[in-house]
Amino acid sequence: MTKKIHFHKMHGTGNDYIYINTLKYTIVNPEEKAIQWSKYHTGIGSDGLVLIGTSDRADFSMRIFNADGSEAGMCGNASRCIGKYVYEQGLTSKTRLTLDTLSGIKTLKLQIDNRQVKTVTVDMGTPGVDGRPVTVKADGNTYEGTVASMGNPHFVIIVDDIDKIDLATAGPLIENNPLFPDRTNVEFAEIKDSSNIRMRVWERGSGITMACGTGACATLAVCAAKGLTNREAGIIMDGGTLSILWDENNRIQMTGDAVHVFEGDISEQEE
């Protein structure tokens, strides 16, 4: 016997996920569903699966599963889309929300235009930046980068010419390097000027994606900590640009779009 589950496909700066309201639907084995539904040719197609739920300490909760089924601690792009979803679906009338994630409570500020959420600012918390250079080898090349955390692990590598990077080859090798026992997200960053950084990302568990919100935050934190950029900059990714501010309270504020793509029903075999 099968049942139908209603889903919404949304993206933030090209980082696309499948969103399920678990107030209405119970998702069994979300790890398996993330793998199955994320496939572009035989499923819905996405970078992963996001479950929207209740919380006893915040307005809503978020669980996020990458396309390989692994659970992520945080996703900035997905959190913005949750803000859009809960507001436009009438689950809240608030324009300032709290979101319970595996990496803590995040605050969302919704920017509304004609009753639609256009952009969202997320308080991403305090970044962790290890100032010691770390060297890794991948595919015959040596890369020097910086370890950072935004509630999930990042390795930020500053390069002179990002177009010369073979991300599809270097990304998985660095992600799975023994130096990173929990694996890591990998960001290559080219500094354009003090207020603009071009970044490409290999996401842990998802591969090459159009954007990564936590990766953009980690990149800004590393570049600013090294004195290479201002504490506020545009992070230019394949899917668009995020505005990242490392504020006077030592917290990262991320502002970007949230876009609804389509919605539909998918059949699931009842267990």
mmCIF file of C-alpha atoms in Angstrom:
data_model
loop_
_atom_site.group_PDB
_atom_site.id
_atom_site.type_symbol
_atom_site.label_atom_id
_atom_site.label_comp_id
_atom_site.label_asym_id
_atom_site.label_seq_id
_atom_site.Cartn_x
_atom_site.Cartn_y
_atom_site.Cartn_z
ATOM 1 C CA MET A 1 0.000 0.000 0.000
ATOM 2 C CA THR A 2 1.287 3.452 -0.847
ATOM 3 C CA LYS A 3 0.653 6.903 0.570
ATOM 4 C CA LYS A 4 1.290 10.295 -0.947
ATOM 5 C CA ILE A 5 3.532 12.869 0.694
ATOM 6 C CA HIS A 6 3.316 16.501 -0.337
ATOM 7 C CA PHE A 7 6.665 18.217 -0.842
ATOM 8 C CA HIS A 8 7.993 21.633 -1.799
ATOM 9 C CA LYS A 9 11.131 22.098 -3.874
ATOM 10 C CA MET A 10 12.949 25.306 -2.869
ATOM 11 C CA HIS A 11 16.382 26.796 -3.292
ATOM 12 C CA GLY A 12 18.563 29.423 -1.677
ATOM 13 C CA THR A 13 21.177 30.789 -4.077
ATOM 14 C CA GLY A 14 20.825 27.629 -6.154
ATOM 15 C CA ASN A 15 21.284 25.261 -3.192
ATOM 16 C CA ASP A 16 18.134 23.160 -3.704
ATOM 17 C CA TYR A 17 16.358 20.891 -1.245
ATOM 18 C CA ILE A 18 13.127 18.952 -0.847
ATOM 19 C CA TYR A 19 11.050 20.304 2.055
ATOM 20 C CA ILE A 20 8.564 18.182 4.006
ATOM 21 C CA ASN A 21 6.267 19.487 6.735
ATOM 22 C CA THR A 22 6.467 16.791 9.426
ATOM 23 C CA LEU A 23 3.546 18.393 11.242
ATOM 24 C CA LYS A 24 1.505 16.732 8.487
ATOM 25 C CA TYR A 25 3.638 13.784 7.395
ATOM 26 C CA THR A 26 5.724 11.252 9.295
ATOM 27 C CA ILE A 27 8.911 10.417 7.430
ATOM 28 C CA VAL A 28 10.326 7.001 8.249
ATOM 29 C CA ASN A 29 14.018 6.405 7.476
ATOM 30 C CA PRO A 30 14.781 9.961 6.272
ATOM 31 C CA GLU A 31 18.335 8.909 5.437
ATOM 32 C CA GLU A 32 17.031 6.488 2.813
ATOM 33 C CA LYS A 33 14.440 8.963 1.541
ATOM 34 C CA ALA A 34 17.126 11.615 1.083
ATOM 35 C CA ILE A 35 19.132 9.289 -1.150
ATOM 36 C CA GLN A 36 16.099 8.105 -3.116
ATOM 37 C CA TRP A 37 14.340 11.433 -3.592
ATOM 38 C CA SER A 38 17.481 13.492 -4.263
ATOM 39 C CA LYS A 39 18.339 11.572 -7.426
ATOM 40 C CA TYR A 40 17.733 13.764 -10.459
ATOM 41 C CA HIS A 41 16.831 11.043 -12.937
ATOM 42 C CA THR A 42 14.711 8.740 -10.795
ATOM 43 C CA GLY A 43 13.607 11.010 -7.927
ATOM 44 C CA ILE A 44 12.689 14.646 -7.390
ATOM 45 C CA GLY A 45 16.271 15.843 -7.670
ATOM 46 C CA SER A 46 17.976 17.957 -5.020
ATOM 47 C CA ASP A 47 20.998 18.494 -2.799
ATOM 48 C CA GLY A 48 19.112 16.770 0.010
ATOM 49 C CA LEU A 49 16.012 16.498 2.192
ATOM 50 C CA VAL A 50 14.852 19.011 4.818
ATOM 51 C CA LEU A 51 12.308 18.157 7.502
ATOM 52 C CA ILE A 52 10.367 21.018 9.112
ATOM 53 C CA GLY A 53 9.057 20.225 12.584
ATOM 54 C CA THR A 54 8.085 21.475 16.000
ATOM 55 C CA SER A 55 10.398 22.338 18.875
ATOM 56 C CA ASP A 56 9.955 22.861 22.602
ATOM 57 C CA ARG A 57 12.622 25.585 22.586
ATOM 58 C CA ALA A 58 12.127 27.401 19.267
ATOM 59 C CA ASP A 59 9.370 28.315 16.813
ATOM 60 C CA PHE A 60 10.270 25.467 14.463
ATOM 61 C CA SER A 61 12.917 22.782 14.018
ATOM 62 C CA MET A 62 15.016 21.719 11.052
ATOM 63 C CA ARG A 63 16.618 18.390 10.248
ATOM 64 C CA ILE A 64 18.636 18.187 7.054
ATOM 65 C CA PHE A 65 19.899 15.120 5.235
ATOM 66 C CA ASN A 66 22.424 15.341 2.425
ATOM 67 C CA ALA A 67 21.982 13.593 -0.901
ATOM 68 C CA ASP A 68 24.109 10.701 0.380
ATOM 69 C CA GLY A 69 21.840 10.222 3.415
ATOM 70 C CA SER A 70 24.175 11.710 6.006
ATOM 71 C CA GLU A 71 22.659 14.199 8.444
ATOM 72 C CA ALA A 72 24.054 17.734 8.484
ATOM 73 C CA GLY A 73 24.256 19.949 11.537
ATOM 74 C CA MET A 74 23.305 23.159 9.787
ATOM 75 C CA CYS A 75 22.507 24.659 6.381
ATOM 76 C CA GLY A 76 22.174 28.400 5.975
ATOM 77 C CA ASN A 77 20.437 28.248 2.600
ATOM 78 C CA ALA A 78 17.883 25.720 3.865
ATOM 79 C CA SER A 79 17.148 27.759 6.981
ATOM 80 C CA ARG A 80 16.243 30.770 4.837
ATOM 81 C CA CYS A 81 13.866 28.644 2.795
ATOM 82 C CA ILE A 82 12.211 27.347 5.955
ATOM 83 C CA GLY A 83 11.542 30.960 6.931
ATOM 84 C CA LYS A 84 9.824 31.506 3.588
ATOM 85 C CA TYR A 85 7.866 28.267 3.833
ATOM 86 C CA VAL A 86 6.422 28.705 7.322
ATOM 87 C CA TYR A 87 5.447 32.333 6.653
ATOM 88 C CA GLU A 88 3.881 31.873 3.221
ATOM 89 C CA GLN A 89 2.133 28.637 4.222
ATOM 90 C CA GLY A 90 0.475 30.468 7.117
ATOM 91 C CA LEU A 91 2.223 28.512 9.873
ATOM 92 C CA THR A 92 3.311 31.792 11.461
ATOM 93 C CA SER A 93 2.775 35.514 11.102
ATOM 94 C CA LYS A 94 6.098 36.349 12.722
ATOM 95 C CA THR A 95 8.834 38.039 10.726
ATOM 96 C CA ARG A 96 11.428 37.165 13.366
ATOM 97 C CA LEU A 97 11.666 33.423 14.005
ATOM 98 C CA THR A 98 13.802 30.972 15.922
ATOM 99 C CA LEU A 99 14.871 27.686 14.364
ATOM 100 C CA ASP A 100 16.087 24.656 16.297
ATOM 101 C CA THR A 101 18.999 22.931 14.502
ATOM 102 C CA LEU A 102 21.612 20.367 15.454
ATOM 103 C CA SER A 103 24.096 23.242 15.734
ATOM 104 C CA GLY A 104 21.864 25.285 18.056
ATOM 105 C CA ILE A 105 19.074 27.853 17.880
ATOM 106 C CA LYS A 106 19.248 30.188 14.875
ATOM 107 C CA THR A 107 17.341 33.465 14.516
ATOM 108 C CA LEU A 108 15.730 34.351 11.173
ATOM 109 C CA LYS A 109 14.625 37.823 10.115
ATOM 110 C CA LEU A 110 12.243 37.805 7.156
ATOM 111 C CA GLN A 111 12.147 40.645 4.639
ATOM 112 C CA ILE A 112 8.595 40.829 3.256
ATOM 113 C CA ASP A 113 7.353 42.405 0.036
ATOM 114 C CA ASN A 114 3.672 42.123 -0.940
ATOM 115 C CA ARG A 115 3.144 39.271 1.548
ATOM 116 C CA GLN A 116 6.014 37.258 0.112
ATOM 117 C CA VAL A 117 9.388 36.537 1.694
ATOM 118 C CA LYS A 118 12.034 37.905 -0.641
ATOM 119 C CA THR A 119 15.179 37.631 1.470
ATOM 120 C CA VAL A 120 16.048 36.295 4.901
ATOM 121 C CA THR A 121 18.804 37.247 7.324
ATOM 122 C CA VAL A 122 20.043 34.419 9.528
ATOM 123 C CA ASP A 123 22.110 34.867 12.668
ATOM 124 C CA MET A 124 24.565 32.043 12.048
ATOM 125 C CA GLY A 125 26.347 32.362 15.386
ATOM 126 C CA THR A 126 30.007 32.763 16.257
ATOM 127 C CA PRO A 127 32.472 31.301 13.759
ATOM 128 C CA GLY A 128 35.354 29.106 14.793
ATOM 129 C CA VAL A 129 38.557 29.778 12.873
ATOM 130 C CA ASP A 130 41.784 27.860 13.451
ATOM 131 C CA GLY A 131 44.506 30.256 12.358
ATOM 132 C CA ARG A 132 47.116 27.548 11.861
ATOM 133 C CA PRO A 133 47.701 26.675 8.200
ATOM 134 C CA VAL A 134 46.901 23.098 7.242
ATOM 135 C CA THR A 135 48.402 21.441 4.168
ATOM 136 C CA VAL A 136 46.687 18.646 2.260
ATOM 137 C CA LYS A 137 47.619 16.813 -0.904
ATOM 138 C CA ALA A 138 45.044 15.896 -3.534
ATOM 139 C CA ASP A 139 45.557 14.551 -7.038
ATOM 140 C CA GLY A 140 49.206 15.492 -7.122
ATOM 141 C CA ASN A 141 48.598 19.035 -5.874
ATOM 142 C CA THR A 142 49.321 20.565 -2.484
ATOM 143 C CA TYR A 143 46.748 22.903 -0.952
ATOM 144 C CA GLU A 144 47.183 25.099 2.098
ATOM 145 C CA GLY A 145 43.962 26.009 3.843
ATOM 146 C CA THR A 146 42.318 26.995 7.097
ATOM 147 C CA VAL A 147 39.984 24.904 9.236
ATOM 148 C CA ALA A 148 36.782 26.681 10.271
ATOM 149 C CA SER A 149 33.458 25.789 11.841
ATOM 150 C CA MET A 150 29.943 27.155 11.499
ATOM 151 C CA GLY A 151 28.365 24.324 13.444
ATOM 152 C CA ASN A 152 29.723 22.038 10.732
ATOM 153 C CA PRO A 153 33.296 21.572 9.463
ATOM 154 C CA HIS A 154 34.896 23.618 6.679
ATOM 155 C CA PHE A 155 38.276 23.802 5.016
ATOM 156 C CA VAL A 156 38.827 27.135 3.258
ATOM 157 C CA ILE A 157 41.540 27.388 0.604
ATOM 158 C CA ILE A 158 42.428 30.822 -0.780
ATOM 159 C CA VAL A 159 43.608 30.688 -4.389
ATOM 160 C CA ASP A 160 44.739 33.175 -7.018
ATOM 161 C CA ASP A 161 42.571 31.825 -9.840
ATOM 162 C CA ILE A 162 39.516 29.782 -8.913
ATOM 163 C CA ASP A 163 38.856 28.844 -12.542
ATOM 164 C CA LYS A 164 42.001 26.717 -12.552
ATOM 165 C CA ILE A 165 40.702 24.485 -9.751
ATOM 166 C CA ASP A 166 39.425 21.031 -10.719
ATOM 167 C CA LEU A 167 36.759 20.974 -8.003
ATOM 168 C CA ALA A 168 35.290 17.634 -9.041
ATOM 169 C CA THR A 169 38.664 15.957 -8.503
ATOM 170 C CA ALA A 170 40.090 17.881 -5.557
ATOM 171 C CA GLY A 171 36.833 18.191 -3.602
ATOM 172 C CA PRO A 172 36.155 14.549 -2.696
ATOM 173 C CA LEU A 173 39.828 13.834 -2.026
ATOM 174 C CA ILE A 174 40.047 16.694 0.480
ATOM 175 C CA GLU A 175 36.625 15.945 1.989
ATOM 176 C CA ASN A 176 37.740 12.406 2.816
ATOM 177 C CA ASN A 177 41.329 13.205 3.787
ATOM 178 C CA PRO A 178 42.359 11.416 7.032
ATOM 179 C CA LEU A 179 43.058 14.861 8.537
ATOM 180 C CA PHE A 180 39.275 15.272 8.710
ATOM 181 C CA PRO A 181 37.885 12.229 10.561
ATOM 182 C CA ASP A 182 34.290 13.523 10.232
ATOM 183 C CA ARG A 183 34.926 14.618 6.623
ATOM 184 C CA THR A 184 34.710 18.301 5.720
ATOM 185 C CA ASN A 185 33.118 20.825 3.405
ATOM 186 C CA VAL A 186 35.701 22.274 1.023
ATOM 187 C CA GLU A 187 35.685 25.903 -0.129
ATOM 188 C CA PHE A 188 37.998 27.442 -2.723
ATOM 189 C CA ALA A 189 38.008 31.238 -2.492
ATOM 190 C CA GLU A 190 39.424 33.923 -4.769
ATOM 191 C CA ILE A 191 39.506 37.413 -3.273
ATOM 192 C CA LYS A 192 38.314 39.922 -5.856
ATOM 193 C CA ASP A 193 38.634 42.949 -3.579
ATOM 194 C CA SER A 194 38.114 43.802 0.095
ATOM 195 C CA SER A 195 34.334 43.464 -0.226
ATOM 196 C CA ASN A 196 33.907 40.649 -2.753
ATOM 197 C CA ILE A 197 35.009 37.015 -2.684
ATOM 198 C CA ARG A 198 34.416 34.431 -5.403
ATOM 199 C CA MET A 199 33.821 30.993 -3.896
ATOM 200 C CA ARG A 200 33.156 27.465 -5.137
ATOM 201 C CA VAL A 201 32.231 24.618 -2.852
ATOM 202 C CA TRP A 202 32.367 20.872 -2.547
ATOM 203 C CA GLU A 203 29.792 20.033 0.119
ATOM 204 C CA ARG A 204 30.323 17.134 2.462
ATOM 205 C CA GLY A 205 27.813 14.468 1.495
ATOM 206 C CA SER A 206 26.451 16.307 -1.551
ATOM 207 C CA GLY A 207 29.368 17.097 -3.856
ATOM 208 C CA ILE A 208 29.507 20.225 -6.015
ATOM 209 C CA THR A 209 26.604 22.520 -5.189
ATOM 210 C CA MET A 210 25.582 25.918 -6.505
ATOM 211 C CA ALA A 211 26.033 27.505 -3.095
ATOM 212 C CA CYS A 212 26.676 26.787 0.566
ATOM 213 C CA GLY A 213 25.491 29.213 3.235
ATOM 214 C CA THR A 214 27.696 27.953 6.049
ATOM 215 C CA GLY A 215 30.572 27.764 3.566
ATOM 216 C CA ALA A 216 30.077 31.400 2.621
ATOM 217 C CA CYS A 217 30.135 32.346 6.314
ATOM 218 C CA ALA A 218 33.251 30.282 6.977
ATOM 219 C CA THR A 219 34.980 31.805 3.946
ATOM 220 C CA LEU A 220 34.268 35.372 5.053
ATOM 221 C CA ALA A 221 35.426 34.573 8.597
ATOM 222 C CA VAL A 222 38.714 33.098 7.377
ATOM 223 C CA CYS A 223 39.439 35.917 4.925
ATOM 224 C CA ALA A 224 38.558 38.647 7.437
ATOM 225 C CA ALA A 225 40.514 36.959 10.242
ATOM 226 C CA LYS A 226 43.571 36.988 8.002
ATOM 227 C CA GLY A 227 43.029 40.692 7.288
ATOM 228 C CA LEU A 228 42.501 40.029 3.584
ATOM 229 C CA THR A 229 38.970 41.471 3.387
ATOM 230 C CA ASN A 230 36.502 43.578 5.311
ATOM 231 C CA ARG A 231 34.239 41.940 7.890
ATOM 232 C CA GLU A 232 31.354 42.412 5.483
ATOM 233 C CA ALA A 233 31.505 41.096 1.933
ATOM 234 C CA GLY A 234 29.548 39.581 -0.896
ATOM 235 C CA ILE A 235 30.324 35.895 -1.403
ATOM 236 C CA ILE A 236 29.868 35.203 -5.117
ATOM 237 C CA MET A 237 28.958 31.568 -5.802
ATOM 238 C CA ASP A 238 27.767 29.649 -8.840
ATOM 239 C CA GLY A 239 24.138 30.124 -7.767
ATOM 240 C CA GLY A 240 24.363 33.791 -6.814
ATOM 241 C CA THR A 241 25.682 36.082 -4.113
ATOM 242 C CA LEU A 242 25.184 36.048 -0.348
ATOM 243 C CA SER A 243 25.839 39.078 1.841
ATOM 244 C CA ILE A 244 27.861 38.063 4.896
ATOM 245 C CA LEU A 245 28.531 40.322 7.889
ATOM 246 C CA TRP A 246 30.766 39.443 10.838
ATOM 247 C CA ASP A 247 29.247 41.888 13.292
ATOM 248 C CA GLU A 248 30.551 43.731 16.342
ATOM 249 C CA ASN A 249 29.118 41.002 18.600
ATOM 250 C CA ASN A 250 31.340 38.421 16.879
ATOM 251 C CA ARG A 251 28.356 36.808 15.168
ATOM 252 C CA ILE A 252 27.873 36.079 11.493
ATOM 253 C CA GLN A 253 24.797 37.529 9.788
ATOM 254 C CA MET A 254 23.917 35.952 6.432
ATOM 255 C CA THR A 255 21.414 37.537 4.047
ATOM 256 C CA GLY A 256 20.176 35.957 0.837
ATOM 257 C CA ASP A 257 17.233 34.858 -1.245
ATOM 258 C CA ALA A 258 14.712 32.069 -0.691
ATOM 259 C CA VAL A 259 12.939 30.788 -3.793
ATOM 260 C CA HIS A 260 10.013 28.408 -4.196
ATOM 261 C CA VAL A 261 10.489 26.278 -7.326
ATOM 262 C CA PHE A 262 7.549 23.865 -7.386
ATOM 263 C CA GLU A 263 5.491 21.516 -5.232
ATOM 264 C CA GLY A 264 3.938 18.129 -5.730
ATOM 265 C CA ASP A 265 3.242 14.688 -4.308
ATOM 266 C CA ILE A 266 5.515 11.694 -4.147
ATOM 267 C CA SER A 267 4.374 8.165 -3.431
ATOM 268 C CA GLU A 268 5.874 6.201 -0.565
ATOM 269 C CA GLN A 269 5.390 2.546 0.267
ATOM 270 C CA GLU A 270 3.856 2.289 3.719
ATOM 271 C CA GLU A 271 5.808 0.157 6.157
#
